[in-house]
Tab-separated table of C-alpha atoms in Angstrom:
chain	number	residue	atom	x	y	z
A	1	MET	CA	-0.120	-0.042	-0.050
A	2	ALA	CA	1.277	3.271	-0.828
A	3	GLN	CA	2.471	5.572	1.992
A	4	LEU	CA	1.192	8.993	1.714
A	5	VAL	CA	1.772	12.139	3.639
A	6	PHE	CA	-0.124	15.648	3.435
A	7	TYR	CA	1.760	18.748	1.805
A	8	HIS	CA	-0.749	21.028	3.760
A	9	HIS	CA	-1.820	20.222	7.125
A	10	PRO	CA	-5.207	18.492	7.076
A	11	GLN	CA	-6.843	20.778	9.688
A	12	ALA	CA	-4.859	23.679	8.933
A	13	GLU	CA	-4.367	24.329	5.227
A	14	ASN	CA	-2.194	27.404	5.813
A	15	PHE	CA	0.570	25.109	7.230
A	16	SER	CA	2.828	23.595	4.724
A	17	LEU	CA	5.299	20.693	5.073
A	18	LYS	CA	8.834	22.075	5.863
A	19	PHE	CA	10.904	19.040	7.309
A	20	SER	CA	10.638	15.518	7.806
A	21	SER	CA	12.406	12.629	9.588
A	22	ALA	CA	12.188	9.166	10.933
A	23	SER	CA	13.666	10.627	14.292
A	24	VAL	CA	11.474	12.124	16.811
A	25	ALA	CA	14.501	13.877	18.330
A	26	GLU	CA	15.528	15.418	14.894
A	27	ILE	CA	11.838	16.726	14.116
A	28	LEU	CA	11.497	18.367	17.640
A	29	SER	CA	14.951	19.934	17.281
A	30	GLN	CA	13.825	21.345	13.941
A	31	ARG	CA	10.668	22.573	15.738
A	32	GLU	CA	12.699	24.527	18.368
A	33	GLN	CA	14.807	26.134	15.507
A	34	SER	CA	11.730	27.482	13.638
A	35	ASP	CA	10.748	30.989	13.921
A	36	GLU	CA	7.297	30.381	12.505
A	37	SER	CA	4.114	28.794	13.921
A	38	THR	CA	4.440	24.968	13.737
A	39	LYS	CA	2.456	21.935	13.686
A	40	LEU	CA	3.463	18.236	13.834
A	41	ILE	CA	1.994	14.947	12.349
A	42	GLY	CA	3.542	11.424	13.033
A	43	TYR	CA	2.520	8.936	10.218
A	44	PRO	CA	2.383	5.518	11.575
A	45	PHE	CA	3.955	3.585	8.775
A	46	GLU	CA	5.817	0.442	9.490
A	47	THR	CA	8.793	2.904	9.864
A	48	PRO	CA	7.107	6.058	11.429
A	49	VAL	CA	7.578	9.320	9.555
A	50	TYR	CA	7.350	12.554	11.357
A	51	VAL	CA	6.504	15.823	9.490
A	52	LEU	CA	6.728	19.343	10.626
A	53	TYR	CA	4.436	21.858	9.041
A	54	GLU	CA	5.009	25.780	9.195
A	55	GLY	CA	2.503	28.558	8.341
A	56	GLU	CA	0.645	31.526	9.588
A	57	SER	CA	-1.682	31.151	12.537
A	58	GLU	CA	-4.523	33.027	10.928
A	59	ILE	CA	-6.092	32.930	7.453
A	60	GLU	CA	-8.112	36.179	6.229
A	61	SER	CA	-11.377	35.888	4.639
A	62	ALA	CA	-11.332	37.564	1.168
A	63	GLN	CA	-14.844	38.838	2.101
A	64	GLU	CA	-13.242	41.013	4.676
A	65	VAL	CA	-10.767	42.723	2.587
A	66	ASP	CA	-11.966	46.046	1.014
A	67	PHE	CA	-10.109	46.189	-2.477
A	68	ASP	CA	-10.575	49.882	-2.822
A	69	GLN	CA	-8.670	52.278	-4.890
A	70	GLU	CA	-6.582	53.599	-2.070
A	71	TRP	CA	-5.689	49.990	-0.980
A	72	LEU	CA	-4.573	49.341	-4.266
A	73	SER	CA	-2.678	52.502	-5.058
A	74	ASP	CA	-0.613	52.071	-2.139
A	75	ARG	CA	0.731	48.678	-3.316
A	76	ILE	CA	1.173	49.446	-6.730
A	77	ARG	CA	2.713	53.087	-6.893
A	78	ASP	CA	6.251	51.974	-7.411
A	79	LEU	CA	5.648	49.723	-10.297
A	80	PRO	CA	6.158	50.626	-13.986
A	81	ARG	CA	3.012	51.458	-15.893
A	82	ALA	CA	2.663	47.874	-17.343
A	83	GLY	CA	2.859	46.365	-13.993
A	84	GLN	CA	0.405	48.849	-12.489
A	85	VAL	CA	-2.233	48.091	-15.104
A	86	VAL	CA	-1.936	44.262	-15.002
A	87	ALA	CA	-1.964	44.626	-10.964
A	88	PHE	CA	-5.217	46.506	-11.471
A	89	ARG	CA	-6.981	43.942	-13.664
A	90	LEU	CA	-5.672	41.133	-11.523
A	91	VAL	CA	-7.453	42.857	-8.303
A	92	GLU	CA	-10.613	43.321	-10.256
A	93	LEU	CA	-10.724	39.573	-11.299
A	94	LEU	CA	-10.103	38.619	-7.703
A	95	GLU	CA	-12.931	40.649	-6.701
A	96	ALA	CA	-15.251	39.233	-9.325
A	97	ALA	CA	-14.119	35.799	-8.329
A	98	VAL	CA	-14.862	36.530	-4.612
A	99	ASP	CA	-18.419	37.981	-5.559
A	100	VAL	CA	-19.662	34.932	-7.458
A	101	ARG	CA	-17.780	31.823	-5.966
A	102	ASP	CA	-18.201	30.319	-2.480
A	103	GLU	CA	-16.716	32.295	0.406
A	104	ASP	CA	-14.796	29.426	1.455
A	105	GLU	CA	-12.992	29.154	-1.672
A	106	PHE	CA	-11.253	32.474	-1.249
A	107	ARG	CA	-9.523	32.493	1.965
A	108	LEU	CA	-6.292	34.727	1.769
A	109	TYR	CA	-3.247	32.429	2.372
A	110	LYS	CA	-0.680	35.016	1.610
A	111	GLU	CA	-0.110	38.866	1.121
A	112	PHE	CA	-0.722	40.532	-2.198
A	113	GLU	CA	2.662	40.904	-3.671
A	114	PRO	CA	2.393	43.313	-6.840
A	115	GLN	CA	6.330	43.423	-7.524
A	116	LYS	CA	5.868	39.821	-8.787
A	117	ILE	CA	3.564	40.933	-11.519
A	118	GLN	CA	6.453	42.914	-13.018
A	119	GLN	CA	8.635	39.996	-12.829
A	120	ALA	CA	6.258	37.890	-14.653
A	121	LEU	CA	6.026	40.322	-17.478
A	122	ASP	CA	9.757	40.637	-17.746
A	123	HIS	CA	9.740	36.746	-18.698
A	124	VAL	CA	7.204	36.713	-21.386
A	125	SER	CA	8.421	36.269	-25.092
A	126	TRP	CA	6.284	39.169	-26.348
A	127	GLY	CA	5.835	39.048	-30.028
A	128	ALA	CA	6.394	35.269	-30.349
A	129	PRO	CA	3.711	33.170	-31.666
A	130	LEU	CA	0.476	33.902	-30.104
A	131	SER	CA	-0.106	30.483	-28.115
A	132	THR	CA	3.686	30.861	-26.704
A	133	VAL	CA	2.906	34.442	-25.566
A	134	ALA	CA	-0.534	33.687	-23.942
A	135	GLY	CA	0.768	30.543	-22.291
A	136	GLU	CA	3.811	32.389	-21.090
A	137	VAL	CA	1.772	35.151	-19.599
A	138	MET	CA	-0.425	32.482	-17.789
A	139	SER	CA	2.397	30.377	-16.511
A	140	ASN	CA	4.536	33.298	-15.240
A	141	LEU	CA	1.559	34.858	-13.459
A	142	ILE	CA	0.960	31.635	-11.766
A	143	LEU	CA	4.573	30.978	-10.981
A	144	ARG	CA	5.116	34.499	-9.209
A	145	HIS	CA	1.771	33.821	-7.373
A	146	SER	CA	1.196	37.412	-6.711
A	147	LEU	CA	-2.484	37.213	-5.414
A	148	PRO	CA	-3.398	35.796	-2.126
A	149	ASN	CA	-5.641	33.186	-3.918
A	150	ALA	CA	-7.298	32.589	-7.317
A	151	ASN	CA	-3.795	32.731	-9.138
A	152	HIS	CA	-4.896	29.961	-11.507
A	153	ARG	CA	-8.264	31.420	-12.218
A	154	THR	CA	-6.899	34.951	-12.815
A	155	GLY	CA	-3.993	33.359	-14.912
A	156	ILE	CA	-6.541	31.890	-17.358
A	157	ALA	CA	-8.436	35.231	-17.543
A	158	MET	CA	-5.153	36.906	-18.569
A	159	LEU	CA	-4.250	34.156	-21.120
A	160	GLN	CA	-7.874	35.045	-22.681
A	161	PHE	CA	-7.282	38.808	-22.578
A	162	CYS	CA	-3.844	38.215	-24.370
A	163	ILE	CA	-5.512	36.318	-27.301
A	164	GLU	CA	-8.291	39.061	-27.277
A	165	SER	CA	-5.459	41.638	-27.732
A	166	VAL	CA	-4.632	40.248	-31.128
A	167	GLU	CA	-8.108	39.058	-32.019
A	168	PRO	CA	-10.998	41.112	-30.297
A	169	ASP	CA	-13.704	38.759	-31.627
A	170	PHE	CA	-12.186	35.708	-30.169
A	171	GLU	CA	-14.776	33.649	-28.224
A	172	MET	CA	-13.090	31.820	-25.053
A	173	PRO	CA	-14.434	28.213	-24.745
A	174	ARG	CA	-16.084	27.856	-21.426
A	175	THR	CA	-13.960	27.473	-18.540
A	176	HIS	CA	-16.283	27.686	-15.479
A	177	VAL	CA	-15.557	25.530	-12.717
A	178	ASP	CA	-19.375	24.406	-12.657
A	179	ASP	CA	-19.270	23.532	-16.205
A	180	ASP	CA	-18.748	19.946	-17.651
A	181	THR	CA	-16.105	21.273	-19.860
A	182	TRP	CA	-14.023	22.126	-16.780
A	183	ARG	CA	-13.824	18.709	-15.628
A	184	GLU	CA	-13.132	17.357	-18.979
A	185	TRP	CA	-10.126	19.481	-19.948
A	186	VAL	CA	-9.457	22.674	-17.897
A	187	ASP	CA	-9.269	20.973	-14.624
A	188	PRO	CA	-6.467	18.412	-15.636
A	189	TYR	CA	-4.447	21.278	-16.969
A	190	ILE	CA	-4.852	23.098	-13.430
A	191	VAL	CA	-4.216	20.182	-11.591
A	192	GLY	CA	-0.895	19.342	-13.732
A	193	SER	CA	0.111	22.969	-13.112
A	194	LYS	CA	-0.339	22.724	-9.413
A	195	ARG	CA	1.737	19.399	-9.289
A	196	LEU	CA	4.694	21.230	-11.244
A	197	ILE	CA	4.578	24.418	-9.019
A	198	THR	CA	4.589	22.492	-5.768
A	199	VAL	CA	7.498	20.157	-6.813
A	200	ARG	CA	9.289	23.160	-8.156
A	201	ARG	CA	9.180	24.896	-4.819
A	202	ASN	CA	9.908	21.518	-2.843
A	203	ASN	CA	12.110	19.010	-4.789
A	204	LEU	CA	14.574	18.719	-1.738
A	205	ARG	CA	11.854	18.165	0.922
A	206	PHE	CA	10.356	15.679	-1.529
A	207	LYS	CA	13.499	13.908	-1.944
A	208	GLN	CA	13.691	13.652	1.765
A	209	LEU	CA	10.249	12.076	1.919
A	210	GLU	CA	11.285	9.736	-0.924
A	211	GLU	CA	14.153	8.544	1.193
A	212	LEU	CA	11.894	7.823	3.782
A	213	ASP	CA	9.909	5.554	1.559
A	214	VAL	CA	7.011	7.905	0.934
A	215	ASP	CA	5.272	7.384	-2.416
A	216	LEU	CA	2.650	10.057	-2.400
A	217	VAL	CA	2.037	13.662	-1.302
A	218	GLU	CA	-1.229	15.012	-1.204
A	219	ARG	CA	-1.937	18.858	-1.276
A	220	LYS	CA	-5.160	20.562	-0.805
A	221	ASP	CA	-8.186	19.753	-3.226
A	222	GLY	CA	-7.053	16.303	-2.903
A	223	ILE	CA	-3.975	16.469	-5.699
A	224	GLN	CA	-1.728	13.703	-5.361
A	225	ILE	CA	1.794	13.906	-6.445
A	226	ARG	CA	3.705	10.601	-6.922
A	227	LEU	CA	7.167	11.256	-6.110
A	228	ALA	CA	8.581	8.499	-8.510
A	229	GLN	CA	7.211	10.486	-11.387
A	230	PHE	CA	9.389	13.452	-11.026
A	231	GLU	CA	13.203	14.179	-11.092
A	232	LEU	CA	14.018	15.366	-7.428
A	233	ASP	CA	17.682	14.974	-7.048
A	234	MET	CA	19.041	18.280	-8.066
A	235	HIS	CA	19.967	21.640	-6.438
A	236	TRP	CA	16.944	23.815	-5.568
A	237	ARG	CA	18.060	26.533	-8.008
A	238	GLU	CA	18.436	24.009	-10.745
A	239	ALA	CA	14.729	22.900	-9.849
A	240	LEU	CA	13.379	26.416	-9.944
A	241	SER	CA	14.679	26.585	-13.387
A	242	GLU	CA	13.734	23.028	-14.873
A	243	TYR	CA	10.265	23.242	-13.530
A	244	ALA	CA	9.577	26.809	-14.487
A	245	GLU	CA	10.729	25.466	-18.160
A	246	GLN	CA	8.081	22.557	-17.953
A	247	HIS	CA	5.240	24.940	-16.463
A	248	GLU	CA	5.701	27.277	-19.340
A	249	SER	CA	5.574	24.494	-21.713
A	250	HIS	CA	2.440	23.079	-19.961
A	251	CYS	CA	0.710	26.368	-20.050
A	252	THR	CA	1.645	26.988	-23.721
A	253	ASP	CA	0.007	23.551	-24.604
A	254	PHE	CA	-3.131	24.812	-22.602
A	255	ALA	CA	-3.094	28.014	-24.786
A	256	GLN	CA	-3.039	25.937	-27.980
A	257	SER	CA	-5.685	23.654	-26.845
A	258	VAL	CA	-7.863	26.900	-26.135
A	259	LEU	CA	-7.280	27.963	-29.855
A	260	GLU	CA	-8.072	24.295	-31.164
A	261	ARG	CA	-11.368	24.229	-28.866
A	262	ALA	CA	-12.405	27.651	-30.056
A	263	GLU	CA	-11.842	26.393	-33.564
A	264	ARG	CA	-9.386	29.285	-34.254
A	265	ASP	CA	-6.642	27.289	-35.917
A	266	ASP	CA	-6.077	30.546	-37.938
A	267	LEU	CA	-4.696	32.020	-34.855
A	268	LEU	CA	-1.974	29.269	-34.104
A	269	ASP	CA	0.603	30.841	-36.164
A	270	ARG	CA	-0.627	34.374	-35.571
A	271	GLN	CA	2.182	36.645	-33.922
A	272	GLY	CA	1.261	37.505	-30.428
A	273	PRO	CA	1.060	40.929	-29.002
A	274	THR	CA	3.855	43.159	-27.966
A	275	LYS	CA	3.893	44.022	-24.079
A	276	GLN	CA	2.512	47.559	-25.135
A	277	GLU	CA	-0.307	46.051	-27.245
A	278	PHE	CA	-1.377	43.710	-24.443
A	279	ILE	CA	-1.239	46.548	-21.829
A	280	THR	CA	-3.141	48.782	-24.104
A	281	TYR	CA	-5.923	46.335	-24.695
A	282	LEU	CA	-5.885	45.913	-20.717
A	283	GLU	CA	-6.619	49.554	-20.266
A	284	ASP	CA	-8.917	50.449	-23.153
A	285	GLY	CA	-10.485	47.067	-24.250
A	286	LEU	CA	-11.887	46.075	-21.036
A	287	VAL	CA	-13.748	49.136	-19.592
A	288	GLU	CA	-17.206	47.694	-19.810
A	289	ARG	CA	-16.236	44.197	-19.161
A	290	ASP	CA	-18.112	42.467	-16.307
A	291	PHE	CA	-15.537	40.041	-15.050
A	292	ARG	CA	-18.023	38.113	-12.969
A	293	GLU	CA	-19.105	36.342	-15.988
A	294	MET	CA	-16.064	34.605	-16.400
A	295	PHE	CA	-16.331	32.849	-13.096
């Protein structure tokens, strides 16, 4: 039977796996050295495994945050114009998602980090084929994880806007969570993305688990990561680069699938937008858009 441990603490999802050991003394020593709030789980395998989880003691409800102009302006004033525009639209998308989805789905697990939005824009191959640009926009926004939640859903929306900046009449295939098409093809891409980004940040921790004969790691939402399917034995910097490349390829495949399902093969070879064309569309092309219909 497979030996499984949880990546997020099952009673506190804001606590994530930081260290594992077969030694009680070693895990307690690690706990004493931690500057964060911690929780422990002992897994009663044939050879027991002890896991230390670290995290914040509180999770803020998205319903309690007032995403007003002053709140946002204070956080993005030092960004270049492009970063400000994308940050503004991302927060609008987050507000729309909070408005239409279940409240429990939008607890805030981290701070808003708008500086990471500019980092994401700097890693896009602007002017490359459309599926490449759209996929990289989605991938890099997800990898930088700037929002406190909903990074995948807003990343898909930005992919859509990227396509629309080249073809304003583009009709996006349905990607609503409550739609059958979600389960058929959108959700598998998101699950694959979450596996890649989790391994990317934790290759050494997962290698340690593998050495303790753990087979599976399960993150929240029931997403399981089979450790044998991933290369874990590399320096953490190498893992960041390797799995970022895999994630970009994964999201580019998604962008291509979007175009094919929309029956817009004519856009597969179309040149993608420049950064300025994308930003101009976000500023001027979405003024009357009700983002709630996207969720």
